XYZ file of C-alpha atoms in Angstrom:
718
model
C 9.224 32.131 60.678
C 10.486 32.937 57.200
C 11.510 29.293 56.753
C 9.382 26.202 56.275
C 10.348 22.552 56.731
C 9.373 19.204 55.269
C 5.918 18.029 56.154
C 5.595 14.901 58.214
C 3.972 13.156 55.266
C 7.257 13.394 53.382
C 5.970 15.778 50.722
C 8.033 18.854 50.095
C 6.656 22.130 51.410
C 7.418 25.362 49.637
C 7.854 29.015 50.483
C 7.326 31.493 47.652
C 7.543 28.587 45.249
C 10.867 27.294 46.601
C 11.278 23.575 47.241
C 13.031 22.457 50.424
C 15.515 19.581 50.680
C 17.075 18.492 53.953
C 20.599 17.306 53.237
C 24.215 17.342 54.437
C 26.847 19.975 53.647
C 29.953 18.798 51.815
C 32.192 21.857 51.979
C 34.342 20.357 54.761
C 34.546 17.226 56.891
C 32.145 18.494 59.578
C 29.133 17.563 57.378
C 26.633 19.914 58.980
C 22.893 19.303 58.495
C 21.525 21.789 55.981
C 18.360 22.799 54.221
C 18.513 23.749 50.544
C 15.886 26.007 48.974
C 15.543 25.501 45.227
C 13.313 26.770 42.461
C 13.329 25.487 38.883
C 16.362 23.309 39.693
C 18.339 26.336 40.920
C 19.677 26.785 44.441
C 18.183 29.898 46.013
C 19.358 29.588 49.611
C 21.467 27.386 51.867
C 21.193 27.394 55.650
C 21.668 25.165 58.652
C 18.814 22.755 59.294
C 16.382 24.573 61.589
C 15.469 21.342 63.341
C 19.084 20.619 64.242
C 21.161 22.329 66.950
C 22.451 24.708 64.237
C 19.048 26.460 64.167
C 19.725 27.907 60.718
C 23.382 28.817 61.212
C 25.957 27.961 58.556
C 29.599 28.966 58.142
C 31.041 30.909 55.214
C 32.188 27.735 53.483
C 28.741 26.191 53.710
C 27.070 29.246 52.245
C 29.606 29.192 49.373
C 28.424 25.749 48.267
C 26.370 27.396 45.544
C 29.584 28.667 43.939
C 30.995 25.123 43.937
C 27.872 23.943 42.137
C 28.193 26.698 39.540
C 31.958 26.265 39.018
C 32.508 25.790 35.289
C 36.196 24.979 35.841
C 35.552 21.671 37.602
C 35.780 18.366 35.675
C 32.635 18.069 33.593
C 32.891 14.525 32.216
C 35.062 11.433 32.639
C 38.588 12.010 31.336
C 41.388 9.699 30.208
C 44.927 11.054 30.074
C 46.480 11.479 26.614
C 49.890 13.040 27.266
C 52.426 12.536 30.033
C 51.260 12.520 33.650
C 50.651 16.067 34.802
C 50.770 17.499 31.280
C 47.069 18.331 31.300
C 46.146 16.623 28.045
C 42.860 14.755 28.306
C 40.279 12.971 26.204
C 36.678 13.387 27.338
C 34.939 10.002 27.277
C 31.611 8.465 28.185
C 31.037 6.873 31.559
C 30.870 3.472 29.913
C 34.288 3.893 28.342
C 35.840 5.297 31.519
C 34.475 2.567 33.792
C 35.323 -0.161 31.268
C 38.879 1.177 31.102
C 39.332 1.283 34.889
C 37.784 -2.146 35.406
C 39.981 -3.664 32.702
C 43.145 -2.172 34.226
C 42.194 -3.446 37.687
C 41.549 -6.935 36.340
C 44.812 -7.013 34.394
C 46.822 -5.814 37.399
C 45.209 -8.275 39.805
C 45.757 -11.154 37.390
C 49.429 -10.207 37.083
C 50.373 -9.128 40.607
C 47.691 -10.418 42.951
C 44.539 -9.023 44.519
C 46.460 -6.777 46.925
C 47.849 -4.700 44.068
C 44.944 -2.241 44.442
C 45.334 0.669 46.893
C 42.465 2.944 47.934
C 42.651 6.163 49.926
C 40.058 8.716 50.979
C 39.338 11.359 53.587
C 37.336 8.919 55.733
C 34.107 10.052 57.312
C 30.661 8.519 57.733
C 30.068 7.647 54.066
C 32.844 5.070 53.564
C 31.053 1.781 54.201
C 30.211 1.259 50.517
C 33.781 1.869 49.348
C 35.184 -0.441 52.044
C 32.751 -3.096 50.849
C 34.025 -2.555 47.305
C 37.628 -3.106 48.383
C 36.673 -6.237 50.317
C 34.961 -7.489 47.189
C 38.155 -6.875 45.218
C 40.054 -8.860 47.838
C 42.520 -6.111 48.748
C 43.202 -5.043 52.355
C 44.941 -1.859 51.196
C 42.495 0.803 52.358
C 44.137 3.936 53.748
C 43.095 7.450 54.664
C 44.478 10.959 54.879
C 45.059 10.479 58.630
C 48.904 10.382 58.629
C 48.799 13.997 57.429
C 46.105 15.003 59.918
C 44.599 13.253 62.936
C 46.425 9.923 63.229
C 48.462 10.848 66.312
C 45.321 12.038 68.125
C 43.424 8.919 67.069
C 46.127 6.633 68.401
C 46.498 8.724 71.566
C 42.828 8.050 72.280
C 43.367 4.332 71.679
C 46.494 4.310 73.823
C 44.865 5.858 76.899
C 41.160 5.061 76.551
C 41.060 2.185 74.078
C 38.704 4.313 71.968
C 39.403 5.709 68.531
C 39.042 9.433 67.942
C 35.580 8.910 66.459
C 34.288 7.331 69.677
C 35.915 9.896 71.974
C 33.362 12.586 72.788
C 34.040 16.004 74.306
C 31.160 17.115 76.509
C 31.823 20.812 76.005
C 28.277 21.785 76.979
C 28.846 20.751 80.600
C 32.558 21.495 80.970
C 33.948 23.958 83.506
C 37.447 24.248 82.025
C 38.560 23.481 78.465
C 42.178 23.367 77.312
C 42.780 23.591 73.564
C 46.222 22.639 72.328
C 46.682 21.934 68.591
C 42.918 22.439 68.271
C 41.878 25.743 66.670
C 38.192 25.202 67.242
C 36.948 28.539 65.873
C 38.827 28.386 62.561
C 38.960 24.663 61.774
C 35.228 24.881 62.212
C 32.896 22.126 63.230
C 30.015 24.556 63.518
C 27.972 22.621 66.067
C 31.032 22.081 68.249
C 32.095 25.738 68.010
C 28.629 26.947 68.971
C 28.538 24.577 71.934
C 31.895 25.857 73.200
C 30.712 29.467 72.933
C 27.564 28.595 74.878
C 29.698 26.938 77.567
C 31.932 30.020 77.811
C 28.871 32.228 78.261
C 27.838 30.006 81.176
C 31.193 30.521 82.885
C 33.388 27.740 81.518
C 37.064 28.730 81.431
C 39.146 28.365 78.269
C 42.925 27.986 78.126
C 44.711 27.948 74.766
C 48.298 26.797 74.147
C 49.753 27.593 70.729
C 52.673 29.159 68.889
C 50.533 32.076 67.675
C 47.391 33.947 68.614
C 44.623 32.462 66.490
C 40.898 33.228 66.653
C 40.372 30.561 69.305
C 42.948 32.147 71.607
C 41.111 35.464 71.316
C 38.251 33.842 73.241
C 40.499 32.389 75.949
C 40.775 33.333 79.611
C 44.449 32.319 79.468
C 46.604 32.090 76.359
C 50.174 30.791 76.337
C 52.493 31.285 73.349
C 55.123 28.589 73.643
C 58.208 27.692 71.668
C 57.308 25.470 68.692
C 57.788 21.795 69.455
C 57.677 22.079 73.269
C 54.059 21.066 73.945
C 55.189 17.722 75.362
C 57.392 19.519 77.895
C 54.475 21.730 78.929
C 52.203 18.723 79.461
C 54.783 16.727 81.415
C 55.192 19.650 83.794
C 51.431 19.898 84.330
C 51.345 16.181 85.179
C 54.291 16.671 87.528
C 52.475 19.515 89.279
C 49.207 17.597 89.624
C 51.010 14.662 91.208
C 53.647 16.438 93.315
C 51.119 18.878 94.762
C 48.433 16.210 95.317
C 45.970 17.914 92.994
C 44.869 14.771 91.178
C 41.780 12.677 91.951
C 43.305 9.893 94.051
C 40.099 7.893 94.369
C 39.452 7.857 90.627
C 43.077 7.080 89.781
C 43.171 4.199 92.246
C 39.902 2.634 91.096
C 39.843 3.308 87.354
C 43.379 3.694 85.992
C 46.578 1.702 85.591
C 50.212 2.769 85.300
C 50.167 5.588 87.850
C 53.334 4.610 89.693
C 55.337 4.354 86.461
C 53.949 7.694 85.303
C 54.732 9.417 88.607
C 58.331 8.204 88.581
C 58.778 9.213 84.959
C 57.518 12.813 85.331
C 59.407 13.515 88.558
C 62.275 15.421 86.840
C 59.928 17.438 84.608
C 59.110 20.336 86.901
C 57.368 23.575 86.025
C 60.678 25.422 86.401
C 62.331 23.079 83.910
C 59.476 23.282 81.388
C 59.291 27.069 81.636
C 62.793 27.339 80.221
C 61.967 24.926 77.394
C 58.675 26.577 76.493
C 59.683 30.200 77.032
C 57.020 30.997 79.624
C 56.838 31.636 83.360
C 56.718 28.595 85.698
C 53.611 30.033 87.302
C 51.707 29.697 84.014
C 52.015 25.927 84.379
C 51.335 25.649 88.108
C 48.403 28.074 87.975
C 46.836 26.055 85.168
C 47.208 22.832 87.145
C 45.478 24.415 90.157
C 42.699 25.878 87.988
C 42.032 22.498 86.420
C 41.943 20.790 89.794
C 39.388 23.348 90.983
C 37.146 22.599 87.979
C 37.564 18.810 88.083
C 36.083 16.517 86.997
C 34.323 18.757 84.443
C 37.613 19.220 82.585
C 38.515 18.636 78.938
C 42.113 18.806 77.751
C 41.603 18.184 74.061
C 44.167 15.786 72.488
C 44.145 17.769 69.253
C 42.814 17.466 65.739
C 45.493 18.060 63.108
C 48.298 16.536 65.175
C 50.798 15.568 62.452
C 53.196 18.269 63.605
C 56.265 17.243 65.587
C 58.191 14.063 66.263
C 56.465 13.756 69.670
C 52.938 14.950 68.814
C 51.478 11.554 69.700
C 52.795 12.083 73.222
C 51.276 15.572 73.316
C 47.830 14.094 72.658
C 48.436 11.132 74.949
C 49.485 13.337 77.889
C 46.478 15.613 77.312
C 44.232 12.612 77.914
C 46.338 11.516 80.882
C 45.857 14.928 82.494
C 42.090 14.684 81.991
C 42.135 11.197 83.542
C 44.189 12.318 86.554
C 41.443 14.851 87.239
C 38.696 12.220 86.959
C 37.372 13.698 83.725
C 37.447 10.551 81.575
C 33.911 9.213 81.559
C 32.515 12.089 83.624
C 29.752 14.431 82.497
C 31.486 17.614 81.383
C 34.664 15.704 80.573
C 35.859 13.328 77.849
C 33.338 10.520 77.536
C 32.892 7.346 75.457
C 30.607 7.651 72.461
C 27.450 5.557 72.295
C 26.085 3.482 69.427
C 22.621 2.483 68.182
C 22.934 -0.678 70.284
C 23.253 1.475 73.421
C 19.937 3.071 72.399
C 18.297 -0.325 72.068
C 18.236 0.040 68.278
C 19.687 -1.888 65.364
C 22.503 -0.341 63.377
C 22.506 0.129 59.630
C 23.101 -2.958 57.523
C 26.695 -2.818 56.314
C 28.076 -3.227 52.817
C 31.368 -4.523 54.215
C 29.528 -7.527 55.609
C 28.663 -8.651 52.085
C 32.226 -9.920 51.667
C 34.648 -11.622 54.070
C 37.395 -9.587 55.691
C 40.621 -9.753 53.689
C 43.309 -11.475 55.771
C 46.315 -10.751 53.605
C 49.454 -8.709 54.370
C 48.983 -4.990 53.776
C 51.182 -2.796 51.632
C 51.804 -0.435 54.590
C 52.911 -3.297 56.860
C 50.193 -2.859 59.488
C 48.625 -5.794 61.282
C 51.748 -7.931 61.544
C 54.785 -6.558 63.384
C 52.846 -3.369 64.108
C 49.558 -4.249 65.785
C 49.225 -0.976 67.661
C 48.239 1.197 64.722
C 44.696 1.089 63.364
C 44.607 -0.534 59.885
C 41.297 1.234 59.312
C 43.320 4.433 59.087
C 46.435 2.956 57.489
C 49.813 4.492 56.757
C 49.344 5.869 53.257
C 52.909 7.170 52.978
C 54.180 3.641 53.647
C 51.747 2.194 51.110
C 53.240 4.543 48.510
C 56.627 2.915 49.147
C 55.056 -0.419 48.139
C 54.579 0.826 44.566
C 58.229 0.055 43.870
C 59.516 -1.514 47.106
C 56.771 -3.593 48.760
C 57.375 -5.448 52.039
C 58.671 -8.977 51.697
C 55.935 -11.335 50.546
C 53.584 -8.518 49.526
C 52.820 -7.753 45.849
C 53.566 -4.251 44.587
C 50.851 -1.608 44.449
C 50.101 -0.934 40.785
C 46.553 0.477 40.893
C 45.792 3.449 43.112
C 42.339 4.967 43.530
C 42.364 8.373 45.237
C 38.756 8.890 46.227
C 37.856 12.513 46.980
C 41.415 12.795 48.215
C 44.417 14.883 47.113
C 47.635 13.479 48.628
C 49.793 15.539 46.252
C 48.477 18.619 48.026
C 47.886 17.207 51.505
C 51.094 15.190 51.935
C 54.630 16.622 52.078
C 57.186 16.815 49.276
C 54.913 16.357 46.231
C 57.884 16.063 43.847
C 59.121 12.997 45.729
C 55.594 11.595 45.848
C 55.152 12.009 42.089
C 58.252 9.884 41.535
C 56.645 7.138 43.596
C 53.336 7.448 41.730
C 55.159 7.117 38.413
C 55.562 3.409 39.193
C 51.792 2.827 38.987
C 50.001 1.181 36.101
C 46.855 3.158 36.879
C 46.091 6.232 38.979
C 42.387 7.086 39.259
C 41.100 10.275 40.843
C 37.448 10.559 41.823
C 36.793 14.200 42.591
C 34.242 17.007 42.344
C 36.896 19.664 41.672
C 40.360 19.805 40.197
C 43.258 18.898 42.450
C 46.959 18.213 42.058
C 46.292 14.471 42.241
C 43.497 14.636 39.663
C 45.762 16.609 37.315
C 48.430 13.886 37.662
C 45.985 10.986 37.258
C 45.454 8.612 34.363
C 41.671 8.694 34.712
C 39.422 11.323 36.295
C 35.965 10.161 37.401
C 34.028 13.357 38.181
C 31.796 13.126 41.214
C 28.724 15.313 41.451
C 28.927 18.057 44.064
C 27.131 17.452 47.336
C 24.154 19.523 46.151
C 23.798 17.273 43.088
C 24.184 13.838 44.636
C 22.772 11.408 47.130
C 25.027 9.505 49.504
C 24.538 6.374 51.532
C 22.777 6.770 54.867
C 25.324 7.487 57.577
C 25.422 6.947 61.304
C 26.783 9.340 63.886
C 27.760 7.959 67.274
C 28.142 10.146 70.341
C 26.045 11.107 73.322
C 22.956 11.125 71.082
C 23.466 8.646 68.223
C 21.602 9.340 64.992
C 21.214 8.336 61.355
C 21.289 10.983 58.631
C 21.061 11.144 54.865
C 22.318 13.384 52.072
C 19.740 13.991 49.365
C 20.085 15.478 45.903
C 18.768 19.058 45.814
C 19.331 19.766 42.109
C 20.210 17.721 39.049
C 23.893 17.459 38.018
C 25.020 20.388 35.893
C 27.532 18.286 33.979
C 28.155 14.637 33.144
C 29.009 13.723 36.742
C 27.786 10.964 39.039
C 27.163 10.280 42.699
C 29.635 8.174 44.634
C 27.254 5.204 44.883
C 26.674 5.358 41.107
C 30.415 5.217 40.393
C 31.003 2.275 42.721
C 27.956 0.453 41.355
C 29.229 0.978 37.812
C 32.652 -0.439 38.638
C 31.148 -3.290 40.655
C 28.950 -4.355 37.735
C 32.025 -4.642 35.525
C 34.128 -6.437 38.148
C 31.562 -9.069 39.071
C 30.669 -7.612 42.475
C 26.948 -8.029 41.944
C 26.023 -7.426 45.596
C 27.185 -3.816 45.276
C 25.240 -3.043 42.107
C 22.293 -0.716 42.749
C 20.043 0.970 40.221
C 18.848 3.800 42.440
C 19.662 5.641 45.632
C 16.426 4.290 47.085
C 17.692 0.748 46.549
C 20.911 1.650 48.403
C 18.957 3.135 51.297
C 16.488 0.247 51.471
C 19.396 -2.180 51.785
C 20.919 -0.202 54.658
C 17.643 0.117 56.544
C 16.831 -3.599 56.536
C 16.286 -4.705 60.113
C 16.167 -1.197 61.599
C 12.381 -0.846 61.449
C 12.854 2.426 59.563
C 12.091 3.498 56.019
C 13.613 6.279 53.975
C 10.361 8.220 54.361
C 11.126 8.503 58.080
C 13.941 10.899 57.139
C 11.644 13.282 55.253
C 10.664 15.404 58.228
C 14.160 16.434 59.342
C 16.781 14.685 57.197
C 18.023 12.818 60.263
C 16.652 10.452 62.901
C 17.738 10.726 66.517
C 17.937 7.333 68.199
C 17.555 8.748 71.698
C 16.053 11.869 73.234
C 18.516 12.031 76.112
C 22.291 12.136 76.201
C 23.642 8.701 77.097
C 26.472 8.914 79.622
C 28.283 5.830 80.860
C 28.244 4.950 84.533
C 31.740 6.079 85.417
C 31.916 3.732 88.390
C 31.263 0.567 86.362
C 32.174 1.333 82.748
C 35.001 -0.786 81.330
C 37.136 1.039 78.794
C 38.109 -1.075 75.738
C 41.756 -1.245 76.800
C 43.572 -4.443 77.715
C 42.965 -3.741 81.389
C 39.444 -2.335 81.060
C 40.731 0.842 82.710
C 42.208 4.149 81.638
C 45.877 3.343 81.009
C 48.069 6.241 82.125
C 51.190 4.486 80.827
C 49.428 2.946 77.784
C 50.843 -0.488 78.453
C 48.328 -2.407 76.280
C 48.834 -0.120 73.299
C 52.628 -0.293 73.708
C 52.550 -4.091 73.477
C 51.233 -3.749 69.921
C 54.672 -2.782 68.650
C 57.301 -5.361 67.806
C 59.804 -5.809 70.633
C 62.663 -4.709 68.393
C 60.876 -1.465 67.537
C 62.064 0.117 70.781
C 58.999 2.352 71.130
C 58.294 3.504 74.690
C 55.031 4.960 75.917
C 56.997 7.069 78.429
C 59.762 8.454 76.223
C 62.138 11.128 77.540
C 61.547 14.625 76.269
C 63.924 15.786 73.519
C 64.304 19.527 73.054
C 63.345 20.615 69.527
C 65.956 21.879 67.110
C 66.254 25.639 66.951
C 66.034 27.131 63.474
C 69.431 27.564 61.808
C 70.580 31.183 61.540
C 68.347 33.169 59.205
C 65.612 30.544 59.027
C 62.247 29.858 60.646
C 60.252 26.762 61.481
C 57.377 26.682 58.997
C 54.003 26.117 60.622
C 50.587 26.093 59.032
C 46.935 25.732 59.926
C 43.424 26.753 59.081
C 41.399 29.860 58.420
C 37.643 29.914 58.894
C 36.698 30.589 55.264
C 38.727 27.863 53.520
C 38.889 24.069 53.672
C 42.542 23.333 52.933
C 43.069 23.480 49.164
C 39.536 22.480 48.203
C 38.028 25.965 48.293
C 40.739 28.405 47.205
C 39.318 28.528 43.662
C 35.802 29.204 44.954
C 35.049 32.833 43.952
C 33.003 33.632 47.068
C 35.734 32.392 49.409
C 38.639 33.609 47.276
C 37.196 37.089 47.667
C 37.567 36.772 51.446
C 41.085 35.241 51.565
C 42.863 35.245 48.179
C 46.312 34.198 49.438
C 47.979 32.881 52.586
C 49.815 35.837 54.100
C 53.044 34.896 55.916
C 52.870 35.606 59.652
C 56.169 36.718 61.198
C 57.112 37.990 64.633
C 57.672 41.733 64.999
C 61.289 41.432 66.190
C 62.095 38.825 63.556
C 60.701 41.079 60.834
C 62.792 43.996 62.077
C 65.974 41.902 61.976
C 65.102 40.804 58.448
C 64.422 44.364 57.317
C 60.761 43.672 56.593
C 58.004 46.261 56.936
C 54.209 46.192 56.649
C 53.204 46.005 52.986
C 56.293 44.049 51.932
C 56.069 40.800 50.024
C 58.406 37.856 50.490
C 59.502 34.720 48.711
C 59.567 31.618 50.864
C 62.651 29.477 50.239
C 62.855 25.861 51.352
C 65.901 24.342 53.064
C 67.554 23.831 49.674
C 66.941 27.414 48.549
C 64.065 26.554 46.218
C 61.433 29.239 45.658
C 58.118 28.017 47.072
C 56.144 31.092 46.045
C 55.535 34.598 47.297
C 52.954 36.337 49.446
C 52.374 39.366 51.590
C 53.355 39.389 55.255
C 51.568 39.912 58.557
C 53.899 41.377 61.179
C 52.690 40.673 64.716
C 54.001 40.218 68.231
C 51.600 37.314 68.646
C 53.613 34.579 66.984
C 56.715 32.937 68.401
C 59.903 34.415 66.882
C 61.198 30.981 65.830
C 58.208 30.400 63.546
C 56.456 31.676 60.481
C 52.873 30.672 59.749
C 50.786 30.273 56.592
C 47.270 29.018 55.981
C 47.417 25.549 54.447
C 46.177 24.841 50.917
C 47.478 27.685 48.734
C 50.177 27.875 46.070
C 48.278 26.010 43.352
C 49.880 25.777 39.916
C 47.080 24.249 37.833
C 46.125 26.366 34.805
C 42.530 25.124 35.068
C 42.061 27.050 38.341
C 41.983 30.646 37.167
C 41.622 32.206 40.632
C 43.897 29.966 42.694
C 46.809 29.581 40.277
C 50.061 31.116 41.570
C 48.436 32.604 44.669
C 50.382 32.269 47.890
C 52.657 29.623 49.373
C 52.361 25.849 48.962
C 53.537 24.828 52.417
C 53.706 21.126 51.506
C 56.323 21.896 48.853
C 58.573 23.305 51.592
C 58.673 19.940 53.378
C 61.444 18.176 51.462
C 62.002 14.656 52.772
C 58.808 14.901 54.801
C 57.426 11.556 53.649
C 60.066 9.874 55.811
C 59.515 11.883 59.021
C 57.019 9.842 61.035
C 56.057 10.080 64.683
C 56.978 6.557 65.772
C 54.480 6.400 68.609
C 51.405 7.509 66.692
C 52.233 7.111 63.011
C 51.489 10.675 61.959
C 53.891 12.551 59.723
C 55.997 15.286 61.330
C 54.962 18.149 59.075
C 56.285 21.031 61.169
C 59.864 19.857 61.593
C 61.080 21.862 58.580
C 62.763 25.247 58.164
C 62.468 27.992 55.559
C 63.989 31.382 54.899
C 62.378 34.558 53.597
C 63.578 36.783 50.780
C 62.121 40.243 50.301
C 60.555 40.796 46.874
C 61.770 43.904 45.105
């Protein structure tokens, strides 16, 4: 082998003088296990950890981590704003001055408004326990995430049917016989381990069906691919359920013993036939009935994925919910090769990591986003960040206004819709702090920028990963910081010292790790060999015949009655809502849709020179017939105009028959306008700027924003 790994003694081995560090990639949210080869504090090679299932593999984004490290345009020291917000005038300061300033502002705001005046948001993930402990210490319940602009509908769909959050819902792709991917572009929104597992399953004979509004890379691997009219996924799913029930294709024994709500579901779907849905979706009825029969033949080794980025339409929660219902009707919930509950260290007979959040009592105060009182269905661990923004100037009754906002490795001005409207809300803050390893729209608009070291330059807290094979893993520093930046634990420790949260003050990463490992019987040296510790050798499946799902009934709830009771009675939210046909685009316009490409992570990587070289702008996809009617030809460039006629930028076009004629598509994350990003500035379309009024369009059942309920027009350039 040309690679070497850490010795069991914990000492670093070397190959040709290179030092090896097992760590965790930070180029996207998949957090793949990696090995970093360094020499003289310089990164020489990055690759997937050979002792993990990746076996050395790494995606383009992961390999481009070296360019992130070497980026001289990222924030290089703490900064305090000097001019107006967004003007780009900064004063470089020491860490002491920056942390003193932030701590003083927090103290002043809490003394004036109350402890809840502080709002925190991040991108979630396995490294959040320390920050949640910090917010508990401050006494504020206002912790939110990016989820309303991404996975919240899928997360709540999993809770509604299975009682499990998205993080504890596991897809056993390795043993599946038929996979359906709908709003899940698995080969472009890459979780590398998951993508490799799906490919291995396909090679073994597993069937893949993809449902989308365009032909993406994932659909190119499918046995069956259905282009449907945008916004009609719910109709498609209802018709599949109708077919399974009316043609007696469902697993009657499993449904009788392990589910609730079947009779109500059967009565509800009775009118939604394949013939009806075919007209709504723009496909043949047989596409629906054939799929139902194919799934029944593969049952129970069936996975109908509830989606990932599901903040799309007004009924996207129901799309994810019905996907899980279909899997349950086929007996696939809890079955090997289906959708199964994740397992924890306790299920392995092991102790979990000691938690920072347990250092302080849970905060039992009303939240700025209103969750936990009238709305008890939605997960406050995710939060409704767009509603919390409203509390800056118009808080709920009895709740103090939000006046301090800490955006932690999070860019809502780029990830949430209608950034101009959001900026007006943020203008009501006393303090906006951005903690980031690269420039972002939110950082540029902040009052204080606290620069985080890149993932190659920092340690993180030990994290746990639940699933069929639970594990602990750790990110280690491979090289020293290039600039005056700090690790996340260092920043929180620095603020905690100034705010009197002594339990969260640590002088070294080793002290952080030692705290977490208390009671586990492990030491940090146990991670030296591989960078992770598996808590079991064998996959841990539940006993499907006896397992009690964490729903109100202990069963799979086909009509989601327990979840539905979490809404206030006057909310009028049904778990079996009638289908409403989506609005057709007004004459001369298109529904704007967006998604991922394999070489970029939203807007975080478009200024990375290695990835910019691969995809420098987000070409506008348009249907062949639509392009002909608009007088567009290959090689043309277009301006994208929002519903009010505003110019949202220009880009080239991709003319193809493999996108629905009602839609145009762009890759999310382009259209930057920050002068500090020399590559990304003025390249492509900022899709979020097209979504005027989008902060108020929420899926009522799942809480996600409806980001693809907007229309644009195209204007030929030149």
